[in-house]
Structures are given as structure tokens and as C-alpha cells.
Tab-separated table of C-alpha atoms in Angstrom:
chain	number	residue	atom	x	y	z
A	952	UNK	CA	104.191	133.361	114.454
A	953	UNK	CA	107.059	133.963	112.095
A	954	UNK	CA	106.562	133.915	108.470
A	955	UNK	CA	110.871	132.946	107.990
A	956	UNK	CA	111.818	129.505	107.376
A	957	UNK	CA	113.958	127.200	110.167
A	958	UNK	CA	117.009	126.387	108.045
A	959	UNK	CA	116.164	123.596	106.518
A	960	UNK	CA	118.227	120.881	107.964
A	961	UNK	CA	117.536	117.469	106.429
A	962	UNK	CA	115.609	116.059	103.661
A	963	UNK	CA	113.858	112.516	103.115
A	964	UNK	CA	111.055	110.144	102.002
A	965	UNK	CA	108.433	108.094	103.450
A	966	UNK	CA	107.468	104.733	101.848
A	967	UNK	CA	105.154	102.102	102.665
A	968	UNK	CA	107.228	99.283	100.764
A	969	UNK	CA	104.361	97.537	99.633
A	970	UNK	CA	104.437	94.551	97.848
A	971	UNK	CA	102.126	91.942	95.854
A	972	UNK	CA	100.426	89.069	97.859
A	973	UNK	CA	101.996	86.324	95.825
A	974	UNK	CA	105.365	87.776	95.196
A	975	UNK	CA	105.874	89.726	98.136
A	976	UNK	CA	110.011	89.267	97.843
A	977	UNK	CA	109.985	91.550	94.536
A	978	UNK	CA	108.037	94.283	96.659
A	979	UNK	CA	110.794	94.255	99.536
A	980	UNK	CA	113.835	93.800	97.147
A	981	UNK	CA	112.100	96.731	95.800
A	982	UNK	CA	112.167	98.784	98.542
A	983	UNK	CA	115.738	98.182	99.365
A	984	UNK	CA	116.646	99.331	95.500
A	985	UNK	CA	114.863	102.467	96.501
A	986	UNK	CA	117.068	102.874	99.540
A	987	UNK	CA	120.282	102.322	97.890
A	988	UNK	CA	119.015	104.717	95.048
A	989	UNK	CA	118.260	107.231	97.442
A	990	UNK	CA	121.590	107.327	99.765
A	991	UNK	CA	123.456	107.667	95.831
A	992	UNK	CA	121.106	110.948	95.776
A	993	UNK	CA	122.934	111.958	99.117
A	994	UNK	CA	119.166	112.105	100.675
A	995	UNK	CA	119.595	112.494	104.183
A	996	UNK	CA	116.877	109.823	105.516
A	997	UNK	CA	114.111	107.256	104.236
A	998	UNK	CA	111.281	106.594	106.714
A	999	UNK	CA	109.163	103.392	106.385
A	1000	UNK	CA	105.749	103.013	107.586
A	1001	UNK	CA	104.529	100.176	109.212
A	1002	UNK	CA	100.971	98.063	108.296
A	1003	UNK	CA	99.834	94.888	110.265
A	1004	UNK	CA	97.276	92.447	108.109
A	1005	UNK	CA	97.858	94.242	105.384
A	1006	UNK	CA	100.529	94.117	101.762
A	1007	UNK	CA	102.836	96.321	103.416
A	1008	UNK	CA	105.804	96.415	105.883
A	1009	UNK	CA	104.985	94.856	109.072
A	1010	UNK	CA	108.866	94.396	110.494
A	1011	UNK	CA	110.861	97.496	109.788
A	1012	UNK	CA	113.651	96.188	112.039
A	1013	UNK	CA	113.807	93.264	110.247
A	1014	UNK	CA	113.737	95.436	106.985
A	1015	UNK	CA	116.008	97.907	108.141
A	1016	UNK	CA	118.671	95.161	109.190
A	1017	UNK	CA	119.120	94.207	104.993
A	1018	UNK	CA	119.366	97.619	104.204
A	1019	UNK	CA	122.073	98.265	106.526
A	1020	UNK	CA	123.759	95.218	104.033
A	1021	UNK	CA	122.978	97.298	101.248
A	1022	UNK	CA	123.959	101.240	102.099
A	1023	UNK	CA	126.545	103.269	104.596
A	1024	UNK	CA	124.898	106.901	105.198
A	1025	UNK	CA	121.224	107.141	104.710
A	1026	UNK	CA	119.341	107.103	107.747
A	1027	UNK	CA	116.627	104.455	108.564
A	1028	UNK	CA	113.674	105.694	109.945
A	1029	UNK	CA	110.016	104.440	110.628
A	1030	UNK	CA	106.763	106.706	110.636
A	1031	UNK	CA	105.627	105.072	112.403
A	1032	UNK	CA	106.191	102.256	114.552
A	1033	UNK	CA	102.236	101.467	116.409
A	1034	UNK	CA	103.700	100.823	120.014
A	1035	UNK	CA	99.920	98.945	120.774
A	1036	UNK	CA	100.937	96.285	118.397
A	1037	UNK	CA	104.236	95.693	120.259
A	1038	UNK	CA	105.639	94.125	123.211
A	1039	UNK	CA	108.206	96.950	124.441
A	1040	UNK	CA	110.782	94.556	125.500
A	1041	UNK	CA	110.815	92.218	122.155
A	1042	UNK	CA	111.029	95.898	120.332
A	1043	UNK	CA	113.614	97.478	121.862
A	1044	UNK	CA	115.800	94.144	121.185
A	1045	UNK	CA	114.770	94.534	117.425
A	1046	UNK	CA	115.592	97.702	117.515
A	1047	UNK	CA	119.057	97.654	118.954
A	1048	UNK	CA	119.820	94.445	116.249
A	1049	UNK	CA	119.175	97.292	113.634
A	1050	UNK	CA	120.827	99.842	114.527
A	1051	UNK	CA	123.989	98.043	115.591
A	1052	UNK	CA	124.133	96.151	111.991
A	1053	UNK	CA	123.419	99.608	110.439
A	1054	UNK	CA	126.334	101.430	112.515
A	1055	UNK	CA	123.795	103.825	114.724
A	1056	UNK	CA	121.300	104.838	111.763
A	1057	UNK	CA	117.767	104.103	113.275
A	1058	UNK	CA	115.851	107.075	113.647
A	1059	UNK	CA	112.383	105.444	115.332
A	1060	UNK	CA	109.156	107.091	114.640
A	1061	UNK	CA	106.797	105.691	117.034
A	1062	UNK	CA	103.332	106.589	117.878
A	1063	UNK	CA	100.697	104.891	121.057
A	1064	UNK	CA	96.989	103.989	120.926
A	1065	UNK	CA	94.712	101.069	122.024
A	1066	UNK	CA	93.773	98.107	119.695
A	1067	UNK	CA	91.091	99.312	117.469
A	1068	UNK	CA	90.003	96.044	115.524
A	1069	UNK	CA	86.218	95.867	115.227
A	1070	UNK	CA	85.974	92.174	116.074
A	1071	UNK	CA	87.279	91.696	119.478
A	1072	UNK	CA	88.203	88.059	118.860
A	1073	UNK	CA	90.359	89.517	116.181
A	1074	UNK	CA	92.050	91.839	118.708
A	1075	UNK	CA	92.199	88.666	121.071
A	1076	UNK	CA	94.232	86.516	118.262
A	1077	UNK	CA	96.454	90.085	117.601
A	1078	UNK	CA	96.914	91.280	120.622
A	1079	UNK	CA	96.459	87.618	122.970
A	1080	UNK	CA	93.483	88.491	125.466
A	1081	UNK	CA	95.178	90.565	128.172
A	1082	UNK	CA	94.940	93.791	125.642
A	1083	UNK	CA	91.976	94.864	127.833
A	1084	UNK	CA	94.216	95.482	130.764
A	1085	UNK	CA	97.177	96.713	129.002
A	1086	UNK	CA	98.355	100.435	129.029
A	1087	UNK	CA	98.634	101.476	125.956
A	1088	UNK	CA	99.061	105.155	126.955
A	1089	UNK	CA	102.267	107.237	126.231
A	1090	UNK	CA	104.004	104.767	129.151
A	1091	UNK	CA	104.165	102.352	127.015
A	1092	UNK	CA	107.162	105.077	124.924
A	1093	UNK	CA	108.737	105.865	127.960
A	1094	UNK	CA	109.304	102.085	128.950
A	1095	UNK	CA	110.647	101.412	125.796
A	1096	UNK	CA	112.843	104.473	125.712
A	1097	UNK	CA	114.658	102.761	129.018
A	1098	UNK	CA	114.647	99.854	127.852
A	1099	UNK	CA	116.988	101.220	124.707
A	1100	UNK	CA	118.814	103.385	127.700
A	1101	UNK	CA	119.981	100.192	128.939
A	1102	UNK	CA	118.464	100.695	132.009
A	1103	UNK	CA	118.602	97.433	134.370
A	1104	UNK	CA	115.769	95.039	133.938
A	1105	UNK	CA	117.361	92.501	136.087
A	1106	UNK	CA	120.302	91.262	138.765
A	1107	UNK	CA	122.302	89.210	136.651
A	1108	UNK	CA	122.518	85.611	138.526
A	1109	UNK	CA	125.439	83.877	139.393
A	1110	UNK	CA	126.679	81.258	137.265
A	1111	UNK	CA	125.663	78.016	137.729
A	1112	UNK	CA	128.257	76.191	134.958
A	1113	UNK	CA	125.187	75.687	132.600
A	1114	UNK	CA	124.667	77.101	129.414
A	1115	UNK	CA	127.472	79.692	128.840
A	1116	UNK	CA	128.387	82.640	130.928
A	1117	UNK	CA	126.401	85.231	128.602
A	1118	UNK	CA	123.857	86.781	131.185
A	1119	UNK	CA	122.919	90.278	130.930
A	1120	UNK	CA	121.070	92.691	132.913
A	1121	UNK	CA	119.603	95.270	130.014
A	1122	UNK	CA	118.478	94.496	126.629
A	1123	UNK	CA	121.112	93.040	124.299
A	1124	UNK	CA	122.291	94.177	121.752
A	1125	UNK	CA	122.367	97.646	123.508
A	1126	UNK	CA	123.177	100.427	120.821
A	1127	UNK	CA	124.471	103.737	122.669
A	1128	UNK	CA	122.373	106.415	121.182
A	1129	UNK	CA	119.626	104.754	120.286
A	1130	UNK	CA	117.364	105.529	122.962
A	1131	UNK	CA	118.180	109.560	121.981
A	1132	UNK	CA	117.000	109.246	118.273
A	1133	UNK	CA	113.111	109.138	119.062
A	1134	UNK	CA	110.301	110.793	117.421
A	1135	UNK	CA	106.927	110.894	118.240
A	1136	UNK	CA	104.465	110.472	115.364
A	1137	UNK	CA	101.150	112.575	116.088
A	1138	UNK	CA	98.922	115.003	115.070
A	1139	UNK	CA	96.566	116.211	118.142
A	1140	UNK	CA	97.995	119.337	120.532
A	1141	UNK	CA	97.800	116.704	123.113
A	1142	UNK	CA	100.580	114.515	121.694
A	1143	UNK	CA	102.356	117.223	120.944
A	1144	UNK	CA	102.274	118.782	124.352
A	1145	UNK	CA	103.288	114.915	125.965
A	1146	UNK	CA	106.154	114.876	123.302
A	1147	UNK	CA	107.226	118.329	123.850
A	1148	UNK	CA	107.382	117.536	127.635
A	1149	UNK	CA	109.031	113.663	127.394
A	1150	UNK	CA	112.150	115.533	125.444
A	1151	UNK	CA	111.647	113.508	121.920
A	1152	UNK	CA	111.725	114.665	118.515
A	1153	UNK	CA	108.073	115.849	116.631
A	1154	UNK	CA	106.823	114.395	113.286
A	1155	UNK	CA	103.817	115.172	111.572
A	1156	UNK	CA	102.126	114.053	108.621
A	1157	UNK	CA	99.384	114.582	106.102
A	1158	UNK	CA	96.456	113.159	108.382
A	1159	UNK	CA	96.179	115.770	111.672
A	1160	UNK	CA	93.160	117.384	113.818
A	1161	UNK	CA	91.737	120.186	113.776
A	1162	UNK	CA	91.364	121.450	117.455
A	1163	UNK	CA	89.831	124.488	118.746
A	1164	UNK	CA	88.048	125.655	115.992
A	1165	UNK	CA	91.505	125.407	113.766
A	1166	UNK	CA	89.946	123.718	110.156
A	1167	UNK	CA	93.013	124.556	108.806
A	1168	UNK	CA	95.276	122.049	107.386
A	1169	UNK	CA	98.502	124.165	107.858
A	1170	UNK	CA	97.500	126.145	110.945
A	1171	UNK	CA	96.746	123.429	112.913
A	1172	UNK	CA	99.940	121.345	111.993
A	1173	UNK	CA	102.008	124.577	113.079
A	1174	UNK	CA	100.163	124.906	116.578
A	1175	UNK	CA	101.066	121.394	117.274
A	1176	UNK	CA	104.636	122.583	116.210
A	1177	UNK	CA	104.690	125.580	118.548
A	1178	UNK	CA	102.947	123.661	121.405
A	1179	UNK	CA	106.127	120.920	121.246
A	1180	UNK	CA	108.440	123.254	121.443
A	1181	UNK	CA	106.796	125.463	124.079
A	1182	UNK	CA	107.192	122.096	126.044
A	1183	UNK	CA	110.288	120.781	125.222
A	1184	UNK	CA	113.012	121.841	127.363
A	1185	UNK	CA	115.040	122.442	124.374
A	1186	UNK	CA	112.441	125.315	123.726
A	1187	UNK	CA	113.321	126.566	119.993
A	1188	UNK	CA	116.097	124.196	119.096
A	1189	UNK	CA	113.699	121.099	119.334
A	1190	UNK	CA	113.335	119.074	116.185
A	1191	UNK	CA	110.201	118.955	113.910
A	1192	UNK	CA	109.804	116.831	111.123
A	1193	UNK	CA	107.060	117.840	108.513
A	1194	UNK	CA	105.890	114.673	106.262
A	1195	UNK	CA	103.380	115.651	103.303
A	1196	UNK	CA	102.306	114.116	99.671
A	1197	UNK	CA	104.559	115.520	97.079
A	1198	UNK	CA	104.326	115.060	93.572
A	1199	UNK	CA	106.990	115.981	91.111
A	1200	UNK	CA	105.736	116.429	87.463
A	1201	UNK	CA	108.815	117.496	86.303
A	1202	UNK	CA	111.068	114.952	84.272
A	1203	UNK	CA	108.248	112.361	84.323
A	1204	UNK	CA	107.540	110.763	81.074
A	1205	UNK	CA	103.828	111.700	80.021
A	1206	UNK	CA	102.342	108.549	81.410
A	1207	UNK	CA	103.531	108.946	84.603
A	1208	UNK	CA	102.196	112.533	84.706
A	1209	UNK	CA	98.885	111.431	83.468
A	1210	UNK	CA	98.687	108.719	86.430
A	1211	UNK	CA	100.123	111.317	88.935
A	1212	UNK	CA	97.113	113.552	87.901
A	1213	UNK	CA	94.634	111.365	88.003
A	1214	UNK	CA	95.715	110.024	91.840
A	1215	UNK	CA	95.882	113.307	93.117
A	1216	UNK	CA	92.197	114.438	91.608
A	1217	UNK	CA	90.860	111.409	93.205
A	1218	UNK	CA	92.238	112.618	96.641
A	1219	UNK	CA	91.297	115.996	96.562
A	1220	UNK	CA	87.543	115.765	97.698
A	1221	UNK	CA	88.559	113.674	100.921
A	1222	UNK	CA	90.832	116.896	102.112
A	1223	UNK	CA	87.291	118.897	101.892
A	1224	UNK	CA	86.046	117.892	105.113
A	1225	UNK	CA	86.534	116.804	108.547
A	1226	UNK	CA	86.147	112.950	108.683
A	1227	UNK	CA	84.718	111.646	112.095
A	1228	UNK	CA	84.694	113.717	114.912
A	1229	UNK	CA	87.908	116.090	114.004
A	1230	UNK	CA	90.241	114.690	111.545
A	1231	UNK	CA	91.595	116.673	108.581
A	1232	UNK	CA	93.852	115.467	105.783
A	1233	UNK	CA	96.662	117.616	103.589
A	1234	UNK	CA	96.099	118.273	99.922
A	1235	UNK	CA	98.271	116.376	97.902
A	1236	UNK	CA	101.134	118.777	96.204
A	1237	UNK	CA	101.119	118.320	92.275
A	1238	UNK	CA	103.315	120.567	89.943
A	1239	UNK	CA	106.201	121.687	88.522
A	1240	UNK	CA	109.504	122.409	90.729
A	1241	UNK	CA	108.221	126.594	91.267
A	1242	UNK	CA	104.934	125.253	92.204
A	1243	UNK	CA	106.258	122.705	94.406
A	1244	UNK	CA	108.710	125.255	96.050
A	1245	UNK	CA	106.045	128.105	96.397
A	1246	UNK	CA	103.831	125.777	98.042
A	1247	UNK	CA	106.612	124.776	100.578
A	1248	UNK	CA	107.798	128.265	100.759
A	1249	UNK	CA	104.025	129.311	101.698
A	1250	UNK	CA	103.251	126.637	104.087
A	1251	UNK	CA	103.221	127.432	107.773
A	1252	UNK	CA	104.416	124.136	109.178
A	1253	UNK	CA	106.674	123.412	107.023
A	1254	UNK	CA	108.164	126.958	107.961
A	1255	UNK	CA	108.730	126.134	111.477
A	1256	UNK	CA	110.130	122.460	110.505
A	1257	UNK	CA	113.838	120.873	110.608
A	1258	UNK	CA	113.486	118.213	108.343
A	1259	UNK	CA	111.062	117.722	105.588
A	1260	UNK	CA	109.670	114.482	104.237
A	1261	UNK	CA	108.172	113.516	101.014
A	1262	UNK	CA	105.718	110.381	101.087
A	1263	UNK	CA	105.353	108.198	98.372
A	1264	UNK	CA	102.365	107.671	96.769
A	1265	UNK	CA	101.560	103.512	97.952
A	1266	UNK	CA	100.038	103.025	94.327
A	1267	UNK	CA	102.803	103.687	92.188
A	1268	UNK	CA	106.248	101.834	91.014
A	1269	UNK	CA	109.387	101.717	91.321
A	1270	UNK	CA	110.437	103.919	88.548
A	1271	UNK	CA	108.089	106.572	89.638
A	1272	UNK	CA	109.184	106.548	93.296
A	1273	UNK	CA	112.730	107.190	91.387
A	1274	UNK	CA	111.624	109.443	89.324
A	1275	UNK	CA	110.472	111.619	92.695
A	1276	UNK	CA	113.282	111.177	94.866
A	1277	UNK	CA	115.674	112.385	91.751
A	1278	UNK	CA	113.537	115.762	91.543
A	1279	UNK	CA	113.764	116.041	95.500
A	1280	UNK	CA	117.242	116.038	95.406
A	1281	UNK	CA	118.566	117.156	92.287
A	1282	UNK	CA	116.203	120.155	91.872
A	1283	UNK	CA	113.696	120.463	94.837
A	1284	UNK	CA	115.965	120.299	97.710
A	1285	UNK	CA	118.984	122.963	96.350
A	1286	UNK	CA	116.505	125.470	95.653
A	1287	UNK	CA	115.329	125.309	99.443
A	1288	UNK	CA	118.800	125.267	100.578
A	1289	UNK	CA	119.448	122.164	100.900
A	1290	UNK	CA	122.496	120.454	99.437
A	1291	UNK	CA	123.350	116.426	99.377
A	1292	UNK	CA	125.188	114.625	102.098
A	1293	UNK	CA	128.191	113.914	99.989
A	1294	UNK	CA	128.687	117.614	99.155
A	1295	UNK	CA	128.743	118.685	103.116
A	1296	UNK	CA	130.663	115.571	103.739
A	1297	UNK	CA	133.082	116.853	101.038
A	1298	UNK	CA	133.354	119.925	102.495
A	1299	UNK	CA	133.594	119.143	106.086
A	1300	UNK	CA	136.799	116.975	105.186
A	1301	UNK	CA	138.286	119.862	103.346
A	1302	UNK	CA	137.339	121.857	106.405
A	1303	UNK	CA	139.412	119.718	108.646
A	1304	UNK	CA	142.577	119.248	106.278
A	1305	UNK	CA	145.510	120.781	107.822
A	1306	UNK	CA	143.749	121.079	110.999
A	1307	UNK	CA	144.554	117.236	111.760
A	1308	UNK	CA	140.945	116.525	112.638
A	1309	UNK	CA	139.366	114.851	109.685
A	1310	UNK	CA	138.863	112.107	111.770
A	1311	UNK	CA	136.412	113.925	114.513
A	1312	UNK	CA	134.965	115.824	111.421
A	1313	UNK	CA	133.213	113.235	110.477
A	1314	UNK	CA	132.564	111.703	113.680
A	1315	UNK	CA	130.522	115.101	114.004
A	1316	UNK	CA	129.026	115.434	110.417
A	1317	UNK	CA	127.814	111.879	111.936
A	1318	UNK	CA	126.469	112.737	115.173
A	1319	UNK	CA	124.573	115.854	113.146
A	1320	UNK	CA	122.634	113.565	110.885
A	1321	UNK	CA	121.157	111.759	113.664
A	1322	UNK	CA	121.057	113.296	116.462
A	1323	UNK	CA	117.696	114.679	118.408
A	1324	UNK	CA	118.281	118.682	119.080
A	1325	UNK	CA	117.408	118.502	122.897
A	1326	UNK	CA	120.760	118.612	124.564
A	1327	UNK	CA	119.547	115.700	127.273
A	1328	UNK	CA	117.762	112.834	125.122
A	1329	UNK	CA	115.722	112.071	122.056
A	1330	UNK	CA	111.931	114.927	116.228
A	1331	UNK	CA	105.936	110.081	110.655
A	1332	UNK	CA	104.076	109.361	110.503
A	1333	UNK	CA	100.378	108.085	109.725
A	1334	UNK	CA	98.542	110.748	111.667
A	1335	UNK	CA	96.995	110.213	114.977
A	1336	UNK	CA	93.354	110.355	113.733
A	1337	UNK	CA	92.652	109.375	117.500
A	1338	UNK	CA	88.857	110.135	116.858
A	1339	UNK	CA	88.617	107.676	114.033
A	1340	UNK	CA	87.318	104.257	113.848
A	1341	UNK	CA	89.760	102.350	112.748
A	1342	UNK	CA	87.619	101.731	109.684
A	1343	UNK	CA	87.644	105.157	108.668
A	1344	UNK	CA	91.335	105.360	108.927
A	1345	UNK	CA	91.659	102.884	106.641
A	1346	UNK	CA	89.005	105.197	104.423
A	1347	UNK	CA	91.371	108.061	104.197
A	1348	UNK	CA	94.600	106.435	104.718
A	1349	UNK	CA	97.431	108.039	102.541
């Protein structure tokens, strides 16, 4: 295990884009402003997570299709999409509305497990009754990831004069590259092995396992690393995304310092112990920008990582969510190496002047930002806390 860094290659947030039950427009309006905000930081990505029956976003495709109104670059990713609550055909259709409206920016985060509702008439209303004989195994990935292909679901009929000539025979809108920009959002060896193996990208979060006898946070985040890439058959080059709590005191006013102390001491004693059978949770990161980079610096997984990902505390506002990205990118980010898009976009056109290819140079800077490492196809996420009720998810969820 190698104690140098991966180059770090890309730099983003996670937000939940949550919003008040009787003026949920402000809260989405809000998280577009963030997005916008963001991209003008020359961030590379923002990831949204998804929440059913609850005051966050439940549609990131519909989401996703209004910021691609409002912003050119950033890329629009989702940690996670819960493939159980979704009918692979209807998604993949979603999907490919997004990310033709938002020029080929998805970046889908996607993770698998069964229903987990308490009330089984509630999972019958969610889920219509015929979730007991559903697959909701990693199948359920791969048949979405062929759907996005544009694989054939159908011989296209002949026309019969009614209704307009418009007959397909794959999923339409079909975006070319879509189906190549998956990640897998888990945190068990298991998935990691299966994700390693189907040739998609890795993301892990702050909620994880700890698996054979590995309590550590860290350590058991960066066997799940080296397991995907031991079974990806892009070996090394495959892309890992590390997602953690990160909390910038720097350049906040002293209110928000006071509330950013006072959430993080409140979720310290839950990152103590293992909840349920063998889930473990990440210590929020609190401090100044050396403490914040030593930590990173330290940190195993994020060592072997691609991309890094800061998630944004659900309770705060607007201007503190600001506030954080401007310290990621402006301070955070440069000292790790990292520099913002529009620099390297700068550069590569300089690069190309006098060389007549300006055009393809950013075709490639392009392809770069989005693009899964593994040479063949498509690197959020919640956690997989697979061992959890789904009450105690909810307990410790970030």
C-alpha cells in the first residue's frame, strides 16, 4: 500500500438540495444558485443525492435538466441514484433527456438494494406489489447500462399510416456516452469487487463497513479501493471517487464557525462505534485550510482516489454552502494540486495555438472531464450500510 497520492484529478461537492415543506421552489432555485456559483469557481463536478418521502431531491434528472439551462461546464452528477426505487427503462429515458439538454454532462452515481420500508403496505404503494419478485440485485445496473448503450429493446414495426412515423427500437433520447459515465456508489468489498469486475467507476462516501476485522474508517475505505481496481480490467488506471464531510472554518464569519462547531461535535460520538451489524461512519473534517490539507494529505483513501468530493452539511444555508465551495477552490484545491477548469481550459487553448487544433483541444479537455478511465466502458454516494435497517440509516444518515 503506497503512502503517495494519485494525482489528484478532479474536484467537487455533494448536496442534498433540500428544501422547506411549504416553499419547496426556494430550496431548488437554491440549489441551482449553488450550481451556477460553483461552475464560476471552475469546480470540476457537483453531485446530488437523491431522498424519496423525504424534503430533499427525489428527481435529479428532472433537476439536472434546469441546471443544464443555467451553466455550460460543471458536471452533473448524482450520489446516488437508489436503482430499487426505479424502473430501469423509465430511468434510462430520464437520464438520456439530461444529459442531451446538458451537452453530455451526467455523471450517474447509482447504487442497488431491495425495498427496505418497515410497513410492507408502504413498500406495496412505493414500489406497486410485484417488489417481492423483483431483482433488485446488481442486474438491475447492468440492464440499465444497455439500456443507455442503446442496445435494441425492440423490432421497430412497420408503419401502419397512424400516428407519425417516429418508432424506435432503443431508448430515446439516446445520448452517446452516457452509458460509459457510471459509478457505482458502495461501501462493502463486495460491491466493490462487482464494480471492479462490471468495468464502472468507484465512489465512496462517509458511511462504509468495516469487514474482516478492519474498524478502521480509512483502512477499510482503501481496501474497497484496492479490491476495485484489482478487478477492474483497467487495473490501476480505474477511477475512484472519495466523498467525505468537510468543513472549512476559514473565511467564515464567526457565526457560521460557531454553528459549524457545534454540528460537527454533535456528530462525533456516532463515528465511535459500529452501528448494526458492521457499519462505520467518517469523522467529520473541521479546521483551518493546513488542518484540512493534513488531514487529506494523511488519509489513506483519499490517497489512492481520482476525484475528491466535499459533502455539504444538509442543515446549513446557502451562504454557508458558498462560503465552502469558495475555500475548496480558491484555497483547498491549489494547495493539493489542483487548479480550476478555466485555468487548464486556458491553457489547453494556448497549447493548441499555432498547432491548428484548438478545436480538438477542447473536444479532449471535454472528453477528460467526463470520461470513466477503463478504456472499454464506464468511478456517491450515501454508503451501502447493507446491514442496516433502514431505520437506522436514517439514524446516522449524513
Amino acid at each position: 500500500m503506497t503512502s503517495t497520492p494519485r494525482p489528484l484529478r478532479h474536484l467537487g461537492f455533494i448536496h442534498l438540495v433540500p428544501f422547506d415543506r411549504d416553499d419547496p421552489r426556494r430550496g431548488l432555485e437554491e440549489g441551482i444558485e449553488l450550481f451556477e456559483y460553483a461552475e464560476q469557481l471552475g469546480l470540476d463536478s457537483g453531485w446530488v443525492r437523491t431522498r424519496h418521502l423525504q424534503y430533499g431531491l427525489s428527481s435529479p434528472a428532472a433537476f439536472f435538466s434546469a441546471v443544464a439551462q443555467r451553466t455550460e461546464r460543471i458536471g452533473l452528477g448524482t450520489a446516488v441514484i437508489p436503482v430499487g426505487h426505479e424502473n430501469p427503462f423509465k430511468l434510462a429515458e430520464d437520464l438520456g433527456t439530461a444529459d442531451v439538454l446538458s451537452g453530455g454532462r451526467l455523471l450517474p452515481g447509482l447504487s442497488v438494494h431491495a425495498p427496505g420500508y418497515p410497513d410492507d403496505a408502504v413498500n406495496d404503494l412505493v414500489h406497486d406489489a410485484g417488489w417481492r419478485e423483483e431483482d433488485y440485485g446488481y442486474g438491475r445496473i447492468e440492464r440499465l447500462r444497455s439500456l443507455l448503450a442503446g442496445e435494441r429493446v425492440r423490432d421497430v414495426p412497420e408503419y401502419n399510416g397512424i400516428g407519425g412515423d417516429f418508432d424506435s427500437e432503443r431508448v430515446e433520447p439516446h445520448s452517446p456516452g452516457l452509458s460509459e459515465r457510471l459509478w457505482y456508489g458502495g461501501g462493502s468489498l463486495r460491491s466493490a469487487e462487482w464494480a471492479g469486475s462490471a468495468g464502472v467507476n468507484w465512489l465512496v462516501s462517509n458511511i462504509s463497513s468495516a469487514e474482516n476485522g478492519v474498524t478502521d474508517f480509512s483502512a477499510a475505505q482503501r481496501a474497497q479501493i484496492d479490491a476495485f481496481r484489482a478487478a477492474h480490467p483497467a487495473g490501476e488506471r480505474a477511477r475512484a471517487t472519495v466523498a467525505r464531510v468537510i468543513v472549512p472554518t476559514d473565511g467564515a464569519t464567526a457565526e457560521q464557525q460557531a454553528k459549524y462547531h457545534a454540528y460537527a461535535e454533535a456528530r462525533t460520538p456516532r463515528t465511535r462505534k459500529v452501528h448494526g451489524k458492521n457499519t462505520i461512519i467518517a469523522l467529520d473534517v473541521l479546521g483551518s485550510l493546513d488542518e484540512i490539507v493534513d488531514y487529506i494529505r494523511g488519509d489513506i483513501a483519499f490517497q489512492a482516489a481520482d476525484d475528491y468530493l466535499f459533502e455539504l452539511p444538509f442543515e446549513f444555508e446557502l451562504d454557508d454552502w458558498k462560503q465552502i465551495l469558495h475555500q475548496l477552490a480558491t484555497r483547498i484545491g491549489p494547495v493539493l494540486g489542483w487548479r480550476p477548469a478555466g485555468e487548464r481550459a486556458a491553457e489547453g487553448a494556448a497549447g493548441a495555438e499555432g498547432t491548428g487544433a484548438a478545436e480538438g483541444a477542447g473536444a479532449q479537455s471535454a472528453d477528460d472531464r467526463h470520461a470513466p478511465s477503463s478504456p472499454d466502458r464506464g468511478g456517491a454516494a450515501d454508503g451501502e450500510a447493507e446491514t442496516l435497517s433502514r431505520e437506522q440509516r436514517e439514524e446516522i444518515r449524513a
